[in-house]
PDB file of C-alpha atoms in Angstrom:
ATOM      1  CA  ALA A 144       5.998   0.034   0.363  1.00 75.00           C
ATOM      2  CA  GLN A 145       4.324   2.884  -2.052  1.00 83.00           C
ATOM      3  CA  SER A 146       2.743   2.146  -5.120  1.00 90.00           C
ATOM      4  CA  VAL A 147       1.239   4.671  -7.947  1.00 95.00           C
ATOM      5  CA  THR A 148      -1.454   3.568 -10.072  1.00 96.00           C
ATOM      6  CA  GLN A 149      -1.931   5.669 -13.707  1.00 97.00           C
ATOM      7  CA  PRO A 150      -5.106   3.493 -15.119  1.00 96.00           C
ATOM      8  CA  ASP A 151      -4.804   5.087 -18.294  1.00 96.00           C
ATOM      9  CA  ILE A 152      -2.069   3.332 -20.728  1.00 96.00           C
ATOM     10  CA  HIS A 153      -3.075   6.023 -23.422  1.00 97.00           C
ATOM     11  CA  ILE A 154      -5.673   8.877 -24.343  1.00 97.00           C
ATOM     12  CA  THR A 155      -6.502  10.678 -26.996  1.00 97.00           C
ATOM     13  CA  VAL A 156      -8.039  14.373 -27.168  1.00 97.00           C
ATOM     14  CA  SER A 157      -8.616  16.676 -29.421  1.00 97.00           C
ATOM     15  CA  GLU A 158      -6.741  19.991 -29.394  1.00 97.00           C
ATOM     16  CA  GLY A 159      -8.521  22.853 -27.257  1.00 97.00           C
ATOM     17  CA  ALA A 160     -10.610  19.810 -24.997  1.00 97.00           C
ATOM     18  CA  SER A 161      -9.836  19.471 -21.638  1.00 97.00           C
ATOM     19  CA  LEU A 162      -7.670  16.845 -20.303  1.00 97.00           C
ATOM     20  CA  GLU A 163      -7.809  14.938 -16.742  1.00 97.00           C
ATOM     21  CA  LEU A 164      -5.107  11.902 -16.443  1.00 98.00           C
ATOM     22  CA  ARG A 165      -5.467   9.988 -13.278  1.00 98.00           C
ATOM     23  CA  CYS A 166      -3.531   8.894 -10.517  1.00 97.00           C
ATOM     24  CA  ASN A 167      -3.685   6.593  -7.516  1.00 96.00           C
ATOM     25  CA  TYR A 168      -1.074   6.206  -5.002  1.00 93.00           C
ATOM     26  CA  SER A 169      -1.067   3.512  -1.719  1.00 89.00           C
ATOM     27  CA  TYR A 170       1.085   5.422   0.855  1.00 81.00           C
ATOM     28  CA  GLY A 171       0.866   5.000   4.809  1.00 72.00           C
ATOM     29  CA  ALA A 172       1.121   9.118   5.771  1.00 74.00           C
ATOM     30  CA  THR A 173       0.843  12.277   3.451  1.00 72.00           C
ATOM     31  CA  PRO A 174       3.006  11.595   0.573  1.00 82.00           C
ATOM     32  CA  TYR A 175       5.056  13.828  -1.596  1.00 87.00           C
ATOM     33  CA  LEU A 176       3.506  13.744  -5.084  1.00 91.00           C
ATOM     34  CA  PHE A 177       4.844  15.003  -8.330  1.00 93.00           C
ATOM     35  CA  TRP A 178       4.264  14.758 -12.049  1.00 97.00           C
ATOM     36  CA  TYR A 179       6.282  14.529 -14.940  1.00 96.00           C
ATOM     37  CA  VAL A 180       6.134  14.923 -18.665  1.00 97.00           C
ATOM     38  CA  GLN A 181       8.549  12.673 -20.950  1.00 95.00           C
ATOM     39  CA  SER A 182       8.784  13.669 -24.524  1.00 91.00           C
ATOM     40  CA  PRO A 183      10.497  11.389 -27.062  1.00 83.00           C
ATOM     41  CA  GLY A 184      14.372  11.776 -26.622  1.00 76.00           C
ATOM     42  CA  GLN A 185      14.387  13.988 -23.685  1.00 80.00           C
ATOM     43  CA  GLY A 186      14.534  13.361 -19.984  1.00 85.00           C
ATOM     44  CA  LEU A 187      11.728  13.855 -17.397  1.00 93.00           C
ATOM     45  CA  GLN A 188      10.439  17.189 -17.005  1.00 93.00           C
ATOM     46  CA  LEU A 189       8.331  18.161 -13.763  1.00 93.00           C
ATOM     47  CA  LEU A 190       5.503  19.393 -14.156  1.00 96.00           C
ATOM     48  CA  LEU A 191       4.428  20.102 -10.331  1.00 94.00           C
ATOM     49  CA  LYS A 192       4.374  19.027  -6.987  1.00 91.00           C
ATOM     50  CA  TYR A 193       2.637  18.420  -3.700  1.00 90.00           C
ATOM     51  CA  PHE A 194       4.038  18.662  -0.558  1.00 84.00           C
ATOM     52  CA  SER A 195       1.509  20.139   1.872  1.00 80.00           C
ATOM     53  CA  GLY A 196      -0.982  22.680   2.198  1.00 83.00           C
ATOM     54  CA  ASP A 197      -3.533  23.784  -0.551  1.00 85.00           C
ATOM     55  CA  THR A 198      -4.700  20.739  -2.234  1.00 89.00           C
ATOM     56  CA  LEU A 199      -4.880  22.269  -5.655  1.00 95.00           C
ATOM     57  CA  VAL A 200      -1.472  23.035  -6.730  1.00 95.00           C
ATOM     58  CA  GLN A 201      -0.678  24.932  -9.997  1.00 96.00           C
ATOM     59  CA  GLY A 202       1.977  23.813 -12.437  1.00 96.00           C
ATOM     60  CA  ILE A 203       4.019  24.791 -15.483  1.00 95.00           C
ATOM     61  CA  LYS A 204       2.560  24.780 -19.142  1.00 94.00           C
ATOM     62  CA  GLY A 205      -0.798  25.237 -17.671  1.00 96.00           C
ATOM     63  CA  PHE A 206      -1.107  22.399 -15.777  1.00 97.00           C
ATOM     64  CA  GLU A 207      -2.946  21.529 -12.365  1.00 97.00           C
ATOM     65  CA  ALA A 208      -3.195  18.859 -10.162  1.00 98.00           C
ATOM     66  CA  GLU A 209      -5.862  18.125  -6.985  1.00 96.00           C
ATOM     67  CA  PHE A 210      -4.572  16.309  -4.132  1.00 94.00           C
ATOM     68  CA  LYS A 211      -7.441  14.543  -2.557  1.00 93.00           C
ATOM     69  CA  ARG A 212      -6.449  12.343   0.590  1.00 90.00           C
ATOM     70  CA  SER A 213      -9.830  10.258   0.978  1.00 91.00           C
ATOM     71  CA  GLN A 214      -9.278   8.990  -2.560  1.00 93.00           C
ATOM     72  CA  SER A 215      -5.749   8.521  -2.575  1.00 92.00           C
ATOM     73  CA  SER A 216      -5.759  10.552  -5.788  1.00 95.00           C
ATOM     74  CA  PHE A 217      -3.637  13.304  -7.448  1.00 96.00           C
ATOM     75  CA  ASN A 218      -4.978  13.739 -11.131  1.00 98.00           C
ATOM     76  CA  LEU A 219      -3.638  16.059 -13.597  1.00 98.00           C
ATOM     77  CA  ARG A 220      -5.997  18.473 -15.144  1.00 98.00           C
ATOM     78  CA  LYS A 221      -5.777  21.157 -17.961  1.00 98.00           C
ATOM     79  CA  PRO A 222      -8.438  23.318 -19.649  1.00 97.00           C
ATOM     80  CA  SER A 223      -6.955  23.415 -22.699  1.00 97.00           C
ATOM     81  CA  VAL A 224      -4.692  20.751 -24.443  1.00 97.00           C
ATOM     82  CA  HIS A 225      -2.271  22.624 -27.144  1.00 96.00           C
ATOM     83  CA  TRP A 226      -0.817  19.881 -30.068  1.00 95.00           C
ATOM     84  CA  SER A 227       2.597  20.183 -28.131  1.00 94.00           C
ATOM     85  CA  ASP A 228       1.194  18.604 -24.896  1.00 96.00           C
ATOM     86  CA  ALA A 229       1.718  14.903 -26.569  1.00 96.00           C
ATOM     87  CA  ALA A 230       4.160  13.028 -24.495  1.00 96.00           C
ATOM     88  CA  GLU A 231       3.963  10.735 -21.606  1.00 97.00           C
ATOM     89  CA  TYR A 232       3.147  11.744 -18.199  1.00 98.00           C
ATOM     90  CA  PHE A 233       4.188  10.042 -14.823  1.00 97.00           C
ATOM     91  CA  CYS A 234       2.991  10.545 -11.648  1.00 97.00           C
ATOM     92  CA  ALA A 235       5.345   9.898  -8.796  1.00 94.00           C
ATOM     93  CA  VAL A 236       5.028   9.190  -5.227  1.00 90.00           C
ATOM     94  CA  GLY A 237       8.296  10.447  -2.945  1.00 85.00           C
ATOM     95  CA  ASP A 238       9.211   8.268   0.045  1.00 75.00           C
ATOM     96  CA  VAL A 239       9.146  11.191   2.749  1.00 66.00           C
ATOM     97  CA  SER A 240      10.113   8.817   5.659  1.00 67.00           C
ATOM     98  CA  GLY A 241      13.334   7.218   4.171  1.00 62.00           C
ATOM     99  CA  SER A 242      16.558   8.852   4.241  1.00 61.00           C
ATOM    100  CA  ALA A 243      16.493   8.423   0.216  1.00 59.00           C
ATOM    101  CA  ARG A 244      13.587  10.016  -0.664  1.00 73.00           C
ATOM    102  CA  GLN A 245      13.327   8.289  -4.001  1.00 82.00           C
ATOM    103  CA  LEU A 246      10.401   8.245  -6.216  1.00 88.00           C
ATOM    104  CA  THR A 247       8.298   5.577  -6.888  1.00 91.00           C
ATOM    105  CA  PHE A 248       6.834   6.118 -10.825  1.00 95.00           C
ATOM    106  CA  GLY A 249       3.353   4.998 -12.309  1.00 96.00           C
ATOM    107  CA  SER A 250       3.739   3.274 -15.565  1.00 96.00           C
ATOM    108  CA  GLY A 251       2.760   6.473 -17.322  1.00 97.00           C
ATOM    109  CA  THR A 252      -0.258   7.368 -19.640  1.00 98.00           C
ATOM    110  CA  GLN A 253       0.824   8.422 -23.143  1.00 97.00           C
ATOM    111  CA  LEU A 254      -1.002  11.455 -24.314  1.00 97.00           C
ATOM    112  CA  THR A 255      -2.157  12.005 -28.446  1.00 97.00           C
ATOM    113  CA  VAL A 256      -3.284  14.984 -29.295  1.00 97.00           C
ATOM    114  CA  LEU A 257      -5.921  15.264 -32.518  1.00 96.00           C
ATOM    115  CA  PRO A 258      -5.577  18.316 -34.248  1.00 92.00           C
TER     116      PRO A 258
ATOM    117  CA  ASP B 927      22.404  27.129 -15.643  1.00 55.00           C
ATOM    118  CA  THR B 928      23.165  23.858 -17.057  1.00 77.00           C
ATOM    119  CA  GLY B 929      21.104  20.968 -15.946  1.00 91.00           C
ATOM    120  CA  VAL B 930      21.648  17.412 -15.443  1.00 95.00           C
ATOM    121  CA  SER B 931      23.690  15.944 -18.206  1.00 95.00           C
ATOM    122  CA  GLN B 932      24.578  12.426 -19.320  1.00 96.00           C
ATOM    123  CA  ASN B 933      26.892  10.480 -21.492  1.00 97.00           C
ATOM    124  CA  PRO B 934      26.816   9.079 -23.862  1.00 97.00           C
ATOM    125  CA  ARG B 935      22.908   9.506 -24.857  1.00 95.00           C
ATOM    126  CA  HIS B 936      23.085   5.991 -26.609  1.00 96.00           C
ATOM    127  CA  LYS B 937      24.986   2.761 -26.244  1.00 97.00           C
ATOM    128  CA  ILE B 938      24.989  -0.165 -28.052  1.00 98.00           C
ATOM    129  CA  THR B 939      27.395  -2.918 -26.710  1.00 98.00           C
ATOM    130  CA  LYS B 940      27.530  -6.971 -27.251  1.00 97.00           C
ATOM    131  CA  ARG B 941      26.508  -9.277 -24.542  1.00 97.00           C
ATOM    132  CA  GLY B 942      29.344 -10.227 -22.150  1.00 97.00           C
ATOM    133  CA  GLN B 943      31.278  -6.257 -22.405  1.00 98.00           C
ATOM    134  CA  ASN B 944      31.129  -3.997 -19.593  1.00 98.00           C
ATOM    135  CA  VAL B 945      29.573  -0.460 -20.097  1.00 98.00           C
ATOM    136  CA  THR B 946      30.015   2.711 -18.275  1.00 98.00           C
ATOM    137  CA  PHE B 947      28.022   5.418 -17.860  1.00 97.00           C
ATOM    138  CA  ARG B 948      28.532   9.063 -16.495  1.00 98.00           C
ATOM    139  CA  CYS B 949      25.808  11.764 -14.996  1.00 98.00           C
ATOM    140  CA  ASP B 950      27.102  15.383 -14.063  1.00 97.00           C
ATOM    141  CA  PRO B 951      24.264  16.749 -11.565  1.00 96.00           C
ATOM    142  CA  ILE B 952      23.209  20.363 -11.238  1.00 93.00           C
ATOM    143  CA  SER B 953      26.029  21.676  -9.143  1.00 90.00           C
ATOM    144  CA  GLU B 954      25.205  22.489  -6.206  1.00 86.00           C
ATOM    145  CA  HIS B 955      22.608  19.404  -5.581  1.00 90.00           C
ATOM    146  CA  ASN B 956      24.458  17.185  -3.038  1.00 90.00           C
ATOM    147  CA  ARG B 957      22.164  14.205  -3.592  1.00 91.00           C
ATOM    148  CA  LEU B 958      22.021  11.847  -6.888  1.00 94.00           C
ATOM    149  CA  TYR B 959      19.880   9.170  -8.108  1.00 94.00           C
ATOM    150  CA  TRP B 960      20.177   6.456 -10.747  1.00 96.00           C
ATOM    151  CA  TYR B 961      16.759   5.109 -12.268  1.00 96.00           C
ATOM    152  CA  ARG B 962      16.641   2.345 -14.954  1.00 96.00           C
ATOM    153  CA  GLN B 963      13.217   2.853 -17.095  1.00 95.00           C
ATOM    154  CA  THR B 964      12.224  -0.413 -19.470  1.00 94.00           C
ATOM    155  CA  LEU B 965       9.636   0.574 -22.899  1.00 89.00           C
ATOM    156  CA  GLY B 966       6.277   1.177 -21.481  1.00 87.00           C
ATOM    157  CA  GLN B 967       7.327   1.682 -17.703  1.00 92.00           C
ATOM    158  CA  GLY B 968       8.124   4.598 -15.333  1.00 94.00           C
ATOM    159  CA  PRO B 969      11.588   4.896 -13.933  1.00 95.00           C
ATOM    160  CA  GLU B 970      12.630   2.242 -11.229  1.00 95.00           C
ATOM    161  CA  PHE B 971      14.836   3.680  -8.517  1.00 93.00           C
ATOM    162  CA  LEU B 972      18.483   2.069  -8.856  1.00 95.00           C
ATOM    163  CA  THR B 973      20.719   3.594  -6.018  1.00 94.00           C
ATOM    164  CA  TYR B 974      21.196   7.029  -4.496  1.00 90.00           C
ATOM    165  CA  PHE B 975      24.197   9.129  -3.458  1.00 92.00           C
ATOM    166  CA  GLN B 976      24.238  11.889  -0.876  1.00 90.00           C
ATOM    167  CA  ASN B 977      27.635  13.795  -1.392  1.00 91.00           C
ATOM    168  CA  GLU B 978      30.258  11.078  -2.221  1.00 92.00           C
ATOM    169  CA  ALA B 979      28.482   8.419   0.104  1.00 92.00           C
ATOM    170  CA  GLN B 980      26.202   5.682  -1.739  1.00 91.00           C
ATOM    171  CA  LEU B 981      23.267   5.158   0.908  1.00 87.00           C
ATOM    172  CA  GLU B 982      20.799   2.825  -0.565  1.00 86.00           C
ATOM    173  CA  LYS B 983      20.495   0.628  -2.959  1.00 89.00           C
ATOM    174  CA  SER B 984      17.605  -0.911  -4.634  1.00 89.00           C
ATOM    175  CA  ARG B 985      17.600  -4.734  -5.082  1.00 87.00           C
ATOM    176  CA  LEU B 986      17.163  -4.280  -8.678  1.00 84.00           C
ATOM    177  CA  LEU B 987      21.148  -3.344  -8.218  1.00 86.00           C
ATOM    178  CA  SER B 988      22.451  -6.731  -8.998  1.00 89.00           C
ATOM    179  CA  ASP B 989      26.270  -7.803  -8.701  1.00 93.00           C
ATOM    180  CA  ARG B 990      27.278  -6.411 -12.183  1.00 96.00           C
ATOM    181  CA  PHE B 991      25.977  -3.207 -11.140  1.00 96.00           C
ATOM    182  CA  SER B 992      27.975  -0.796  -9.839  1.00 96.00           C
ATOM    183  CA  ALA B 993      28.242   2.573  -8.968  1.00 96.00           C
ATOM    184  CA  GLU B 994      30.453   5.659  -7.745  1.00 96.00           C
ATOM    185  CA  ARG B 995      30.201   9.241  -6.920  1.00 96.00           C
ATOM    186  CA  PRO B 996      33.885  10.017  -6.351  1.00 91.00           C
ATOM    187  CA  LYS B 997      34.102  13.886  -4.846  1.00 87.00           C
ATOM    188  CA  GLY B 998      30.821  13.915  -4.564  1.00 85.00           C
ATOM    189  CA  SER B 999      30.321  15.279  -8.073  1.00 91.00           C
ATOM    190  CA  PHE B1000      29.640  13.133 -11.092  1.00 96.00           C
ATOM    191  CA  SER B1001      29.317   9.957 -10.844  1.00 97.00           C
ATOM    192  CA  THR B1002      29.230   6.742 -13.108  1.00 98.00           C
ATOM    193  CA  LEU B1003      27.632   3.492 -13.164  1.00 97.00           C
ATOM    194  CA  GLU B1004      28.747   0.783 -14.587  1.00 97.00           C
ATOM    195  CA  ILE B1005      27.679  -2.533 -15.709  1.00 97.00           C
ATOM    196  CA  GLN B1006      29.890  -5.566 -16.308  1.00 97.00           C
ATOM    197  CA  ARG B1007      28.900  -8.832 -18.255  1.00 97.00           C
ATOM    198  CA  THR B1008      26.228  -7.135 -19.837  1.00 97.00           C
ATOM    199  CA  GLU B1009      22.916  -8.734 -20.129  1.00 96.00           C
ATOM    200  CA  GLN B1010      20.143  -8.360 -22.932  1.00 96.00           C
ATOM    201  CA  GLY B1011      17.814  -7.860 -20.380  1.00 95.00           C
ATOM    202  CA  ASP B1012      20.265  -4.641 -19.166  1.00 96.00           C
ATOM    203  CA  SER B1013      18.804  -3.068 -22.167  1.00 97.00           C
ATOM    204  CA  ALA B1014      16.915  -0.080 -21.079  1.00 96.00           C
ATOM    205  CA  MET B1015      17.317   3.734 -20.495  1.00 96.00           C
ATOM    206  CA  TYR B1016      19.240   4.497 -17.668  1.00 97.00           C
ATOM    207  CA  LEU B1017      18.264   8.141 -16.206  1.00 97.00           C
ATOM    208  CA  CYS B1018      20.386  10.474 -13.724  1.00 96.00           C
ATOM    209  CA  ALA B1019      18.852  13.148 -11.166  1.00 95.00           C
ATOM    210  CA  SER B1020      20.002  15.158  -8.570  1.00 93.00           C
ATOM    211  CA  SER B1021      18.220  17.128  -6.022  1.00 90.00           C
ATOM    212  CA  LEU B1022      19.059  19.237  -2.843  1.00 84.00           C
ATOM    213  CA  GLY B1023      19.437  17.456   0.477  1.00 70.00           C
ATOM    214  CA  ASP B1024      16.748  19.322   2.421  1.00 65.00           C
ATOM    215  CA  ALA B1025      13.226  18.434   3.595  1.00 57.00           C
ATOM    216  CA  ARG B1026      11.707  18.437  -0.108  1.00 57.00           C
ATOM    217  CA  GLY B1027      14.869  16.529  -1.621  1.00 52.00           C
ATOM    218  CA  SER B1028      12.308  14.298  -3.659  1.00 59.00           C
ATOM    219  CA  GLU B1029      12.190  17.169  -6.011  1.00 80.00           C
ATOM    220  CA  GLN B1030      14.344  15.515  -8.704  1.00 89.00           C
ATOM    221  CA  TYR B1031      15.695  16.861 -11.875  1.00 91.00           C
ATOM    222  CA  PHE B1032      16.429  14.337 -14.560  1.00 94.00           C
ATOM    223  CA  GLY B1033      18.846  14.402 -17.339  1.00 95.00           C
ATOM    224  CA  PRO B1034      18.286  13.032 -20.644  1.00 93.00           C
ATOM    225  CA  GLY B1035      18.922   9.257 -19.998  1.00 95.00           C
ATOM    226  CA  THR B1036      21.462   6.906 -21.640  1.00 97.00           C
ATOM    227  CA  ARG B1037      19.924   4.429 -23.877  1.00 96.00           C
ATOM    228  CA  LEU B1038      21.418   1.193 -23.944  1.00 98.00           C
ATOM    229  CA  THR B1039      20.930  -1.620 -26.234  1.00 97.00           C
ATOM    230  CA  VAL B1040      22.698  -5.262 -25.336  1.00 97.00           C
ATOM    231  CA  THR B1041      22.661  -6.938 -29.161  1.00 96.00           C
TER     232      THR B1041
END
């Protein structure tokens, strides 16, 4: 069964600083990988996705993520964080082989942005 | 384009009562998913519909839970004889039924509190 690990429960960065959120996955083949963001009272918003091809994927709001098969990682990055980026971030893996294609999520990383 | 909508947004109920939640997916999406999210955790898959057929259920979905999607449009999730452990955010998502069906769009969720 697939699984996702987000090692950092909480990260604090200053506004304007760079950001990297870690995600490691366990899956038998090339997975579908996603990053979602959740703000208080809001649903999950898709930031970016990886299905195949170029291992560096660009998303919305200036985020990018790099798929590294050798490290089973899909880390999320942003060169300069804005105060509005404060939220909870979830990495997820999609089940390619099953018919349902349900997502398995990590436990999330809470991002705090200092002024 | 209206996104995924869920009603009610909040529900407080007493233990032992039945509750029902509704999800309206994006209109052209034929796949619909229910997830449950508890505090400090990522969403966990509950069940999945393709059109009106419920094709997969998680072991998390006890006999007290039932989901329907009549006519392949909106869906309802009913919890009978609620327990305090049912307190959680219930998220609905929808997607297109193609090879990239894992790209799911989430609603804002229904927060259930069982007292």
